[in-house]
Amino acid sequence: MATFVDQVTLHLRAGGGGDGCVSVKREKFKPLAGPDGGNGGNGGSIILVSDLGTTTLLGHHRAPHRKSDHGGPGMGDHRAGFAGPDIELAVPVGTVVKDADGNELIDMDVAGVRFVAAPGGMGGLGNAALATTKRKAPGFALLGTPGWEGDILLELKVVADIALVGYPSAGKSSLIAAISAAKPKIADYPFTTLHPNLGVVQAGETRFTVADVPGLIEGASEGKGLGLEFLRHVERCTALLHVLDCATLEPGRDPLSDLDIILGELAAYPVPEGQTPLLERPQLIALNKIDVPDGRELASFVRAELEGRGYRVFDVSAVSREGLRELNFALAELVEADRAIRALEPVAERIVMRPRAVNEVDFTVRVEGGSGGDIYRVLGEKPERWVAQTNFTNDEAIGFLADRLAKLGVEEQLFKSGAVSGSTVIIGAGNGVIFDWEPTLTSTAELVTAPRGTDSRLDDSTRMTSNKRRETYLQRMDAKAAARAELQSERTAGVWNVDDEIALARESEDDDAASRD
Ligand SMILES: Nc1nc2c(ncn2[C@@H]2O[C@H](COP(=O)(O)OP(=O)(O)OP(=O)(O)O)[C@@H](O)[C@H]2O)c(=O)[nH]1
Ligand SMILES: [Mg+2]
């Protein structure tokens, strides 16, 4: 039964943001008292957290589909929608996160790193938040944007102090079983070990971890055998222990040539930037299977040669346990030396990261030749998000989008790229959102002077000059004075009615509001 799962693809779907709300405040005697639509809540994000208590990716292997909740829609009376709660997924320390194309997103190599793998969508602004002095009562709100949806790849790279490397059947699994409590599968056929086994070894005061990994053969660095699979794990280890088989009966094999081939493979493996190349790490040699008489003899023949190359060499037997104590203490020494060096290094602080489209520029316009003429494709985080926020059944919302695009310079760039009236403009990748480019979108200069989003119920969209406004105001005041005088005379005559009184009061309130603008 495979219990060590070291590679899992997760299918994530983060919650979308809630839509903003369009609402107009209504009060007694003041039916249109301004916009009060609240913002939508943000969608929940899916966050990976590296955790020492989690040792395998097994839990994710069993539940690879994860989603977080949507944000709630905004409501009237300035009430914001609720935010969708974030979901946290614990992953073992040593998990490398990659995107669906295999590009590394983050290496969660220490505990406590929080990585927002799938950001939730943004809540849309309500019409209250969209109101400006020029656009007093927007008749539209922004839609919430969808949450991130897609696959990520989790890869667990074993983080052990010592990696056992050697040919298949050299006795690596037997050795880890002999020096730790690990119970790996041991058999006399090659590639018994398919997944790394971790063992904890106690030598005196020192406790360290040893990784038994799949066997290495010539060509492994090009992926032969279980090659790269294996080297991926070695990458994280501080030191290497070469396990050489002194009792192999295979022709052409002996400890020295085995070692040379393995060194060649380790040298060819490109470690990630910032890490020590494999062969520059401390290395020890264990000559295994000395319980076999021929093995002991062979070990004594090659020892001098290996020591001459600068290695510390240990004769061991995983079966009779001979030489294991000395080997353990030598490994502990290496580990201690490394830990002492690391303790001096400053601990790098880890911050929450978020994958972001890295756009140096806000957007790009790409001209794509098609059979039906040129297509102008606009790509960029902002324009694409803005399109997602637009309710295309609302003219005001479309106008607002056009203003935003114009302000960003999209219009101008389209024009420079050669777009003309009627050209096909697509915003976003794939099918995106397709527009027929119309001069209304281009002649933004005119549009800016006549602000969009002015609500005719509250404000006259054909704005008057201040002189004209003054004139009409005075006219109304005169009319009111006349009406008041008439009412007064009716009152004295005893024929006034209450409805006229209310209408008059309401009118003067509206006039007061209008004169405040
Ligand atoms: N006589 C003797 N046999 C051993 C010794 N160590 C391992 N073996 C035998 O060698 C064979 C292979 O051992 P494993 O521990 O599975 O070898 P491995 O290096 O893990 O092999 P892979 O997982 O295939 O890479 C088994 O039959 C073991 O019993 C030893 O010290 N003495
Ligand atoms: Mg093995």
XYZ file of C-alpha atoms in Angstrom, residues 2-303:
302
model
C 1.398 3.297 -1.023
C 1.246 5.600 1.936
C 3.870 8.026 0.827
C 2.275 10.345 -1.656
C 4.800 12.856 -2.846
C 3.039 14.446 -5.793
C -0.548 15.604 -5.960
C -2.514 17.768 -8.352
C -5.085 19.919 -6.598
C -8.090 21.335 -8.411
C -8.937 24.603 -6.715
C -11.892 26.904 -7.078
C -11.887 30.011 -4.973
C -15.142 31.777 -4.204
C -16.222 34.687 -6.370
C -16.838 38.163 -5.028
C -20.399 39.235 -4.358
C -22.013 41.797 -6.678
C -22.327 45.389 -5.610
C -25.834 46.655 -4.986
C -27.771 49.393 -6.751
C -30.075 51.075 -4.310
C -31.394 54.542 -3.683
C -32.145 55.673 -0.178
C -35.769 56.477 0.446
C -36.945 58.573 3.328
C -40.221 60.075 4.166
C -40.563 63.360 2.273
C -37.244 62.639 0.592
C -37.841 59.794 -1.832
C -34.466 59.983 -3.611
C -32.012 60.722 -0.865
C -28.900 59.411 -2.609
C -27.350 56.074 -3.467
C -26.919 53.606 -0.617
C -26.087 50.289 -2.340
C -23.405 48.411 -0.368
C -20.345 46.608 -1.727
C -20.264 42.882 -2.362
C -18.097 40.757 -0.049
C -14.826 39.243 -1.237
C -14.790 35.548 -2.069
C -12.901 33.140 0.180
C -9.312 32.317 -0.780
C -7.629 28.930 -0.620
C -4.403 29.209 1.337
C -1.647 26.630 1.720
C 0.098 26.622 5.081
C 3.325 24.717 5.673
C 2.989 22.784 8.871
C 5.419 20.603 10.787
C 2.623 18.342 12.014
C 1.735 17.296 8.465
C 4.102 14.746 7.003
C 2.545 13.571 3.773
C 0.370 14.860 0.952
C -1.908 11.878 1.432
C -4.839 13.959 2.677
C -4.740 16.018 -0.498
C -4.399 12.906 -2.623
C -7.692 11.715 -1.168
C -9.460 15.075 -1.541
C -7.989 16.839 -4.552
C -11.000 19.073 -5.243
C -11.238 22.073 -2.971
C -13.387 25.153 -3.152
C -14.100 28.136 -0.961
C -17.339 30.062 -0.602
C -18.490 33.085 -2.565
C -18.838 36.519 -1.007
C -22.362 37.775 -0.396
C -23.938 40.531 -2.482
C -24.089 44.091 -1.179
C -27.439 45.345 0.040
C -29.312 48.598 0.370
C -28.779 50.957 3.290
C -24.979 50.706 2.849
C -24.869 47.106 4.017
C -21.813 45.243 2.673
C -22.078 41.606 1.668
C -20.375 39.077 3.912
C -16.928 37.831 2.935
C -16.529 34.190 1.969
C -14.328 32.488 4.579
C -10.799 31.479 3.575
C -9.871 27.815 3.513
C -6.489 26.751 4.852
C -4.846 23.581 3.638
C -1.944 22.234 5.666
C 0.975 20.888 3.643
C 4.226 19.357 4.893
C 7.333 21.466 5.181
C 9.288 20.827 1.997
C 6.296 21.122 -0.332
C 7.011 22.818 -3.619
C 3.999 24.365 -5.315
C 3.902 24.527 -9.095
C 1.373 25.825 -11.569
C -0.324 23.586 -14.095
C 2.562 24.134 -16.536
C 5.117 23.001 -13.992
C 6.524 26.439 -13.146
C 7.512 26.763 -9.531
C 5.323 29.182 -7.596
C 6.766 28.779 -4.137
C 9.000 26.501 -2.151
C 7.481 26.052 1.281
C 10.709 24.920 2.853
C 10.131 26.244 6.361
C 7.173 25.962 8.701
C 4.585 28.704 8.861
C 4.634 29.905 5.267
C 1.195 30.938 4.093
C 0.669 30.914 0.368
C -2.523 32.150 -1.227
C -2.790 29.534 -3.942
C -6.250 30.546 -5.149
C -7.259 34.118 -4.364
C -10.951 34.724 -3.902
C -12.746 37.122 -6.236
C -13.161 40.796 -5.419
C -16.513 42.012 -4.245
C -18.064 44.569 -6.622
C -18.527 48.151 -5.508
C -22.077 49.202 -4.757
C -23.504 52.352 -6.279
C -22.848 54.298 -3.055
C -19.114 53.709 -3.437
C -19.255 54.640 -7.119
C -20.851 58.010 -6.473
C -18.690 61.035 -7.152
C -19.414 64.710 -7.248
C -20.001 64.397 -10.966
C -21.926 61.148 -10.797
C -24.181 61.618 -7.839
C -26.479 58.671 -8.183
C -24.983 55.881 -10.261
C -27.674 53.645 -11.617
C -25.286 50.706 -11.698
C -22.928 48.743 -9.496
C -19.907 46.563 -10.264
C -20.167 42.818 -10.433
C -18.023 40.636 -8.208
C -15.101 39.043 -10.046
C -14.764 35.270 -10.178
C -12.338 33.586 -7.809
C -9.179 31.916 -9.115
C -9.870 28.538 -10.559
C -7.351 26.023 -11.785
C -4.908 23.278 -10.969
C -1.784 23.436 -8.894
C 0.788 20.763 -8.391
C 2.139 19.931 -4.968
C 5.448 18.146 -4.837
C 6.991 16.974 -1.628
C 10.734 17.079 -1.602
C 12.066 15.121 1.275
C 13.909 17.290 3.699
C 16.362 14.984 5.411
C 19.787 15.492 6.837
C 21.338 12.545 5.049
C 20.430 10.943 1.739
C 21.442 7.375 1.012
C 22.517 7.036 -2.585
C 23.594 3.976 -4.469
C 22.779 1.388 -7.081
C 19.571 -0.588 -6.864
C 19.923 -3.483 -4.382
C 23.034 -1.983 -2.782
C 21.237 -2.298 0.535
C 20.018 1.273 1.165
C 16.625 0.221 2.491
C 18.232 -2.513 4.588
C 20.593 0.042 6.041
C 17.908 2.540 7.005
C 15.919 -0.280 8.568
C 18.980 -1.274 10.584
C 19.790 2.203 11.891
C 16.291 3.603 12.434
C 12.762 2.479 13.137
C 11.788 2.837 9.463
C 10.269 -0.280 7.922
C 10.906 0.016 4.208
C 10.297 -2.726 1.719
C 13.451 -4.772 1.193
C 13.868 -7.269 -1.602
C 16.510 -8.717 -3.827
C 15.220 -7.141 -7.012
C 16.164 -3.682 -8.241
C 13.892 -0.682 -7.709
C 12.240 -2.152 -4.673
C 12.019 1.329 -3.288
C 9.727 3.510 -5.372
C 9.101 6.265 -2.866
C 11.516 7.725 -0.369
C 11.512 6.344 3.149
C 12.461 8.566 6.015
C 14.114 7.293 9.160
C 15.098 9.060 12.343
C 18.474 8.080 13.777
C 19.662 8.787 17.291
C 23.433 8.807 17.768
C 24.463 10.038 21.193
C 22.901 13.449 21.686
C 22.256 13.966 18.017
C 19.030 13.089 16.298
C 18.904 13.297 12.538
C 16.832 12.129 9.601
C 17.948 9.825 6.835
C 16.194 9.422 3.514
C 16.305 6.147 1.633
C 15.512 6.923 -1.959
C 15.060 4.876 -5.119
C 18.179 3.333 -6.628
C 20.307 5.297 -9.032
C 21.700 3.964 -12.294
C 23.678 5.349 -15.166
C 21.601 7.886 -17.083
C 19.481 8.688 -14.048
C 20.068 12.402 -14.444
C 18.431 12.131 -17.867
C 15.509 10.380 -16.283
C 16.563 6.739 -16.710
C 15.257 4.255 -14.201
C 13.662 6.273 -11.482
C 16.420 8.801 -11.932
C 15.044 12.288 -11.620
C 12.423 11.078 -9.212
C 15.247 10.120 -6.959
C 17.429 13.173 -7.438
C 14.549 15.475 -6.621
C 14.703 14.151 -3.075
C 18.456 14.248 -2.742
C 18.293 17.941 -3.573
C 17.122 18.754 -0.050
C 19.652 16.779 1.922
C 22.605 18.226 3.736
C 24.988 15.341 3.197
C 25.171 12.159 1.159
C 26.032 8.633 2.177
C 27.159 6.474 -0.716
C 26.076 2.902 -0.168
C 28.335 0.622 -2.235
C 27.521 -3.029 -2.778
C 30.551 -5.243 -2.084
C 28.766 -8.500 -2.819
C 27.200 -7.940 -6.210
C 27.512 -10.716 -8.712
C 26.609 -8.583 -11.686
C 29.360 -8.505 -14.286
C 31.153 -5.215 -14.730
C 30.218 -3.941 -11.316
C 32.441 -3.241 -8.361
C 32.386 -0.551 -5.659
C 34.769 1.787 -7.485
C 33.054 1.818 -10.860
C 29.638 2.022 -9.176
C 30.801 5.088 -7.302
C 32.164 6.739 -10.436
C 28.897 6.278 -12.301
C 26.897 7.643 -9.419
C 29.181 10.636 -9.031
C 28.715 11.307 -12.735
C 24.948 11.298 -12.344
C 25.024 13.538 -9.288
C 27.294 15.985 -11.095
C 24.884 16.171 -14.035
C 21.907 17.056 -11.875
C 21.134 20.768 -11.954
C 20.183 21.911 -8.478
C 17.897 24.923 -8.167
C 19.533 28.291 -7.915
C 20.902 29.153 -4.514
C 21.509 25.539 -3.502
C 24.826 23.791 -3.141
C 25.586 21.467 -6.065
C 25.184 17.860 -4.947
C 28.845 16.964 -5.191
C 29.917 19.930 -3.104
C 28.000 18.586 -0.133
C 29.717 16.424 2.517
C 29.877 12.764 1.525
C 30.696 9.536 3.319
C 31.055 6.022 1.983
C 29.573 2.831 3.397
C 30.954 -0.411 1.940
C 27.974 -2.680 2.533
C 27.485 -6.438 2.792
C 30.804 -7.236 4.517
C 29.069 -10.159 6.242
C 29.557 -11.985 2.956
C 33.162 -13.288 2.919
C 33.917 -12.070 -0.621
C 32.391 -8.757 0.298
C 34.712 -8.177 3.225
C 37.690 -8.991 1.045
C 36.579 -6.646 -1.726
C 35.975 -3.888 0.822
C 39.532 -4.145 2.083
C 40.855 -3.921 -1.502
C 39.048 -0.709 -2.360
C 39.325 1.090 0.977
